[in-house]
Short mmCIF file of C-alpha atoms in Angstrom, two decimals:
data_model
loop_
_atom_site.label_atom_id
_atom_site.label_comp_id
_atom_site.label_asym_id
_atom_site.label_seq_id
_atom_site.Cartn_x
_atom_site.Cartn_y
_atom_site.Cartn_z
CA UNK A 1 0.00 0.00 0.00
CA UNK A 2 0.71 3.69 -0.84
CA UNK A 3 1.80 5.95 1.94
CA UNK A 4 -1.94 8.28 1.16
CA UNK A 5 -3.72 4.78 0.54
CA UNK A 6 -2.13 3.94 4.48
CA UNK A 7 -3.15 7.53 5.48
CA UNK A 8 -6.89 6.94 3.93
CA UNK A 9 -7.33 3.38 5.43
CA UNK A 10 -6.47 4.90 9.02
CA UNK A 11 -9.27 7.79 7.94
CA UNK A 12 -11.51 5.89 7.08
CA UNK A 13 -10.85 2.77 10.26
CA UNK A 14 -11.30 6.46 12.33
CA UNK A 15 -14.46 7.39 11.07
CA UNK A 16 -16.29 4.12 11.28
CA UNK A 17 -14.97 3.16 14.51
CA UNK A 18 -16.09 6.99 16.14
CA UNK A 19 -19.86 6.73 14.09
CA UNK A 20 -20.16 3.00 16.43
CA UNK A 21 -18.86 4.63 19.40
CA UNK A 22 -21.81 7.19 19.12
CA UNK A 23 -24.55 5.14 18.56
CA UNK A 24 -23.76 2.98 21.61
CA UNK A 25 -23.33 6.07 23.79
CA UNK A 26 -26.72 7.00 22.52
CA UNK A 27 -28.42 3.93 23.33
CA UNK A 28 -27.20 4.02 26.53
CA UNK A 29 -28.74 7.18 27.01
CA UNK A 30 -31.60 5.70 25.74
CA UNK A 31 -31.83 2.81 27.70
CA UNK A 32 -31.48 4.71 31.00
CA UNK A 33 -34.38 6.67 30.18
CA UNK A 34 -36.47 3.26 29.61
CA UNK A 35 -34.89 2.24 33.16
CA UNK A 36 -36.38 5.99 34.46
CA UNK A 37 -39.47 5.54 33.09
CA UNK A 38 -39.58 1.77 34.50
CA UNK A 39 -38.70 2.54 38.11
CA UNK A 40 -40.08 6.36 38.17
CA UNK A 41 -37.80 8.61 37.51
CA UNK A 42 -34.03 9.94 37.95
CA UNK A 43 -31.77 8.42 41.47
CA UNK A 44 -33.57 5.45 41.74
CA UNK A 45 -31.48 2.28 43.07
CA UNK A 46 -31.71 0.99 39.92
CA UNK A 47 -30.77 3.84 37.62
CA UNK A 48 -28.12 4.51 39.94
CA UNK A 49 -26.84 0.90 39.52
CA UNK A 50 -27.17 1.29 35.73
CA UNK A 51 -25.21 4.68 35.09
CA UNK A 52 -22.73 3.80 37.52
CA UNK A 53 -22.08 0.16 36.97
CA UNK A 54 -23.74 -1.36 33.93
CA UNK A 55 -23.79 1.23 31.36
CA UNK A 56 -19.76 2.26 31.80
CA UNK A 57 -18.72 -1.88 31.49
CA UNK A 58 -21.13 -1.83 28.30
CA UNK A 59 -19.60 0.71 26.73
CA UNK A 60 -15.81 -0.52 27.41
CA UNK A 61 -16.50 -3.56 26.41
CA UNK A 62 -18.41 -2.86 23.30
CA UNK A 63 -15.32 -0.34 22.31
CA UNK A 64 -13.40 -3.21 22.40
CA UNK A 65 -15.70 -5.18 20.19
CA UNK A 66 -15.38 -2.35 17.38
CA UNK A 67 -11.78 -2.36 17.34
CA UNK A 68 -11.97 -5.58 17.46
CA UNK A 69 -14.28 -5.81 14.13
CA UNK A 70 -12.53 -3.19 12.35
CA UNK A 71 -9.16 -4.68 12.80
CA UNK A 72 -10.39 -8.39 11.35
CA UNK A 73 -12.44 -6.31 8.97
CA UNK A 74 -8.83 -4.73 7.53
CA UNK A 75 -7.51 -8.72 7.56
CA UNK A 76 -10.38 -9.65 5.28
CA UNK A 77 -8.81 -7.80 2.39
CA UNK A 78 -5.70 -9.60 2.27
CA UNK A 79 -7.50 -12.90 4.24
CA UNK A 80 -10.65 -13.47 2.62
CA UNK A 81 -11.50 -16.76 4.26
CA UNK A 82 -14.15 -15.24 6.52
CA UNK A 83 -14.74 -18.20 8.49
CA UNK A 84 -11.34 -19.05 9.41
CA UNK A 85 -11.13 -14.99 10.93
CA UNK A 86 -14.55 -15.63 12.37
CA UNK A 87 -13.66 -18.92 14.12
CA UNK A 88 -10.22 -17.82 15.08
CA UNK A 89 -11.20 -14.59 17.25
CA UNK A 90 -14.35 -15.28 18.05
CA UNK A 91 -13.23 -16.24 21.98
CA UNK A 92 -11.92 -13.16 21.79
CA UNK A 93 -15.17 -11.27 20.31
CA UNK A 94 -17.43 -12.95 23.07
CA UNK A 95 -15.39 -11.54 26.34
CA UNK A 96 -17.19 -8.73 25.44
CA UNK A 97 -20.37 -9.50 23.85
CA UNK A 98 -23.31 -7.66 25.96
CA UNK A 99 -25.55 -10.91 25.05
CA UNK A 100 -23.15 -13.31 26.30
CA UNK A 101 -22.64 -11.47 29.60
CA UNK A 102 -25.97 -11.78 30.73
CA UNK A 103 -26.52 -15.34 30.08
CA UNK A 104 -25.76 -18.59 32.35
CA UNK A 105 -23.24 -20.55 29.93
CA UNK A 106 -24.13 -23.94 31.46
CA UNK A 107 -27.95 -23.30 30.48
CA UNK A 108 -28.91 -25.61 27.68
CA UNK A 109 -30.03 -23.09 24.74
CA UNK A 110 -26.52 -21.30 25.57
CA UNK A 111 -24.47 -22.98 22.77
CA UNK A 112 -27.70 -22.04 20.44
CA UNK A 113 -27.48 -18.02 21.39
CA UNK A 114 -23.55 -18.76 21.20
CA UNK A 115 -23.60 -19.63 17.44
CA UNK A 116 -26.23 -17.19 16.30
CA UNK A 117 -23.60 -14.25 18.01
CA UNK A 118 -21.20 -15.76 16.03
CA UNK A 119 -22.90 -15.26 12.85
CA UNK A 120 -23.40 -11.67 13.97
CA UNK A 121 -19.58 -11.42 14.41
CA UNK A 122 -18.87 -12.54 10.92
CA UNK A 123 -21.57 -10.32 9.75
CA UNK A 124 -20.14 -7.21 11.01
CA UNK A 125 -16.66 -7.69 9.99
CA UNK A 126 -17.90 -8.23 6.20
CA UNK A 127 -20.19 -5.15 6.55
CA UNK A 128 -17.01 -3.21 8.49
CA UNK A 129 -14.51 -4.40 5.72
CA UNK A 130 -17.04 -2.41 2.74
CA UNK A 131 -16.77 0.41 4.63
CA UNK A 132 -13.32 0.49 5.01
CA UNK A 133 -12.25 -0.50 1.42
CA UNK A 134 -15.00 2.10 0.40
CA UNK A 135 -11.56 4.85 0.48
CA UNK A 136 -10.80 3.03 -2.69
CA UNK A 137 -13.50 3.57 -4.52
CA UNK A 138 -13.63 8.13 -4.35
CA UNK A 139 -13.52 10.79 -1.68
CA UNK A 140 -14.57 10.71 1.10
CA UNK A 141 -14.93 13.15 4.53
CA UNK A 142 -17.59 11.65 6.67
CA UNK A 143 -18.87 8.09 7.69
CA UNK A 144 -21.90 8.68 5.14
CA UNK A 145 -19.66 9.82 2.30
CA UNK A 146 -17.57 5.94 2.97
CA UNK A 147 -21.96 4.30 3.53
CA UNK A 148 -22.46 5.89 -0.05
CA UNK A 149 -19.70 4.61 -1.68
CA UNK A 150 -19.57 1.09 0.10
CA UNK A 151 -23.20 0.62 -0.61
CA UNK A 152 -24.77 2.97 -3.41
CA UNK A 153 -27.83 2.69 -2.95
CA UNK A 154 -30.48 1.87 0.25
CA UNK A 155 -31.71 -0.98 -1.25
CA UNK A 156 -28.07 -2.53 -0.35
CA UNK A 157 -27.79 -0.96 3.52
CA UNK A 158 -31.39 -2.09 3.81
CA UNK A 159 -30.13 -5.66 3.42
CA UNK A 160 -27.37 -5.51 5.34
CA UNK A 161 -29.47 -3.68 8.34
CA UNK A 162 -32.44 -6.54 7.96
CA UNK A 163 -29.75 -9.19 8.21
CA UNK A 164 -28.33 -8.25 11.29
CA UNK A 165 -31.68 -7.25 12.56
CA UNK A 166 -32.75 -11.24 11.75
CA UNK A 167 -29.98 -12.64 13.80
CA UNK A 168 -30.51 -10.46 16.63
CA UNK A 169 -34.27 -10.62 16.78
CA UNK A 170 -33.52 -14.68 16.76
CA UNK A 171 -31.22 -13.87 20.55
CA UNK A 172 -33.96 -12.04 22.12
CA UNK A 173 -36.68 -14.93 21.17
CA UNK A 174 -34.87 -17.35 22.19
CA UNK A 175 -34.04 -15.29 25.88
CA UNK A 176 -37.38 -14.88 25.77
CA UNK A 177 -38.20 -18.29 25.60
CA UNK A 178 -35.77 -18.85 28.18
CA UNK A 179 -35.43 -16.64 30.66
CA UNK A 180 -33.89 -18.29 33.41
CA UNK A 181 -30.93 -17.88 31.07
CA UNK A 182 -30.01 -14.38 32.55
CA UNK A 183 -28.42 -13.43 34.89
CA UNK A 184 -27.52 -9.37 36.24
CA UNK A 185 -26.25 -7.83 39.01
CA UNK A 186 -29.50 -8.45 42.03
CA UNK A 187 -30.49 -4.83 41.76
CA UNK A 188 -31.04 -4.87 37.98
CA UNK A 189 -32.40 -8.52 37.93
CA UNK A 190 -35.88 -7.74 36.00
CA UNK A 191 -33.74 -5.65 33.25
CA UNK A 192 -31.11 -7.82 32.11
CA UNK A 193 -33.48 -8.31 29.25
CA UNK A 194 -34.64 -4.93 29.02
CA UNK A 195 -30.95 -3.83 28.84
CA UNK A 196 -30.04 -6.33 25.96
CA UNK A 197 -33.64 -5.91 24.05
CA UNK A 198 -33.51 -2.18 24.24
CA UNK A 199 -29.95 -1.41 22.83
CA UNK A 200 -30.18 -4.17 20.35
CA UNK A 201 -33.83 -2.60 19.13
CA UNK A 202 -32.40 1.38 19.44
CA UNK A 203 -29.58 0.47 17.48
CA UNK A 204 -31.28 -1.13 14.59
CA UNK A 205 -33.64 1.59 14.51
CA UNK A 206 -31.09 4.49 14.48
CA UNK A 207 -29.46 3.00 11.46
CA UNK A 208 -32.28 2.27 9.05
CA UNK A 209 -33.60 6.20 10.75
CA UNK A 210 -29.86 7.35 9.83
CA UNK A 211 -30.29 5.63 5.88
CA UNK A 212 -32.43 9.03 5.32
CA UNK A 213 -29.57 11.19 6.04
CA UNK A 214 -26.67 8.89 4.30
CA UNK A 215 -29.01 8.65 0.84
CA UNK A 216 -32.21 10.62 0.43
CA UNK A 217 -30.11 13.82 1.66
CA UNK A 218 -27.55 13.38 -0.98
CA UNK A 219 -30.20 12.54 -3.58
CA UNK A 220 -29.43 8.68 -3.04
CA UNK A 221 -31.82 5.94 -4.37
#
């Protein structure tokens, strides 16, 4: 690689890993107003317990899944066998996967959860690695300029939203189903699934909302 094709990697790695940062600070935010509204209103125990304890080991932890993903994302382009990245850092991926960390791993539909998050894993990386070899493909100076060119039109980010969206909506069924499976901290017992449902659900909606802004604004399909 050039030196400016080094410089516009790194730009573009910076972009997309600061546009993932946000949205998980804002569904924090929005999460602890659904915990406000569930145990009336701001101080309570519980959103005490949340702000203080849950939502700062969420976000570290989910930081260190995005770096994570972008930096398997880069190894794609150079190692395109996608399930032998997958496989080989996916240990790694689940020490901080906010699913996994509510759930009892001896429970029996564990392994099931276990494989779908997996599938989520690979997901992201492929979706991550379009993104970042977008740089190739024109200019670029925001995270929707590198959306546009990785996916040109909304039909394409739709897709790539719904899939995700499938896989997680398949998690929270099965939880559900099973909800002996969780586990939280006493205080926050009853949310664990509010916790998981709600940022999973926020997220998903904030990036099909945000598909207005990276195409219809530009005069995108």
């Amino acid at each position: 690689m050039t030196e400016d094709a080094v410089a516009d990697l790194e730009r573009a790695k910076q972009l997309v890993r600061d546009t993932y940062r946000e949205e998980i600070k804002l569904g924090l935010r929005h999460v602890s107003k659904v915990i406000q509204k569930e145990t009336f209103g701001l101080g309570s125990p519980i959103d005490l317990a949340f702000k203080l304890g849950v939502a700062p080991d969420i976000r570290k932890k989910v930081h260190k899944q995005i770096d994570l993903i972008l930096d398997n994302a880069i190894k794609l382009d150079s190692d395109s066998d996608i399930e032998i990245l997958t496989n080989g850092n996916f240990d790694h991926y689940i020490k901080y996967d906010l699913t996994i960390s509510y759930l009892r791993k001896r429970h029996e539909a564990f392994n099931e959860i276990k494989n779908i998050v997996k599938e989520i894993f690979k997901h992201r990386i492929v979706v991550a690695q379009q993104l970042l070899n977008a740089y190739k493909k024109g200019n670029f100076e925001t995270y929707e300029d590198l959306a546009r060119l990785a996916l040109p039109n909304r039909e394409m980010a739709e897709k790539a939203l719904d899939d995700e969206l499938e896989l997680s909506n398949k998690v929270i069924n099965i939880v559900k189903k099973n909800p002996d499976i969780m586990f939280a901290p006493v205080i926050l017992q009853d949310f664990g699934l509010i916790i998981v449902e709600q940022l999973m659900n926020y997220g998903n909606n904030r990036k099909k909302s945000n598909l207005d802004k990276i195409y219809y604004n530009n005069g995108g399909n």
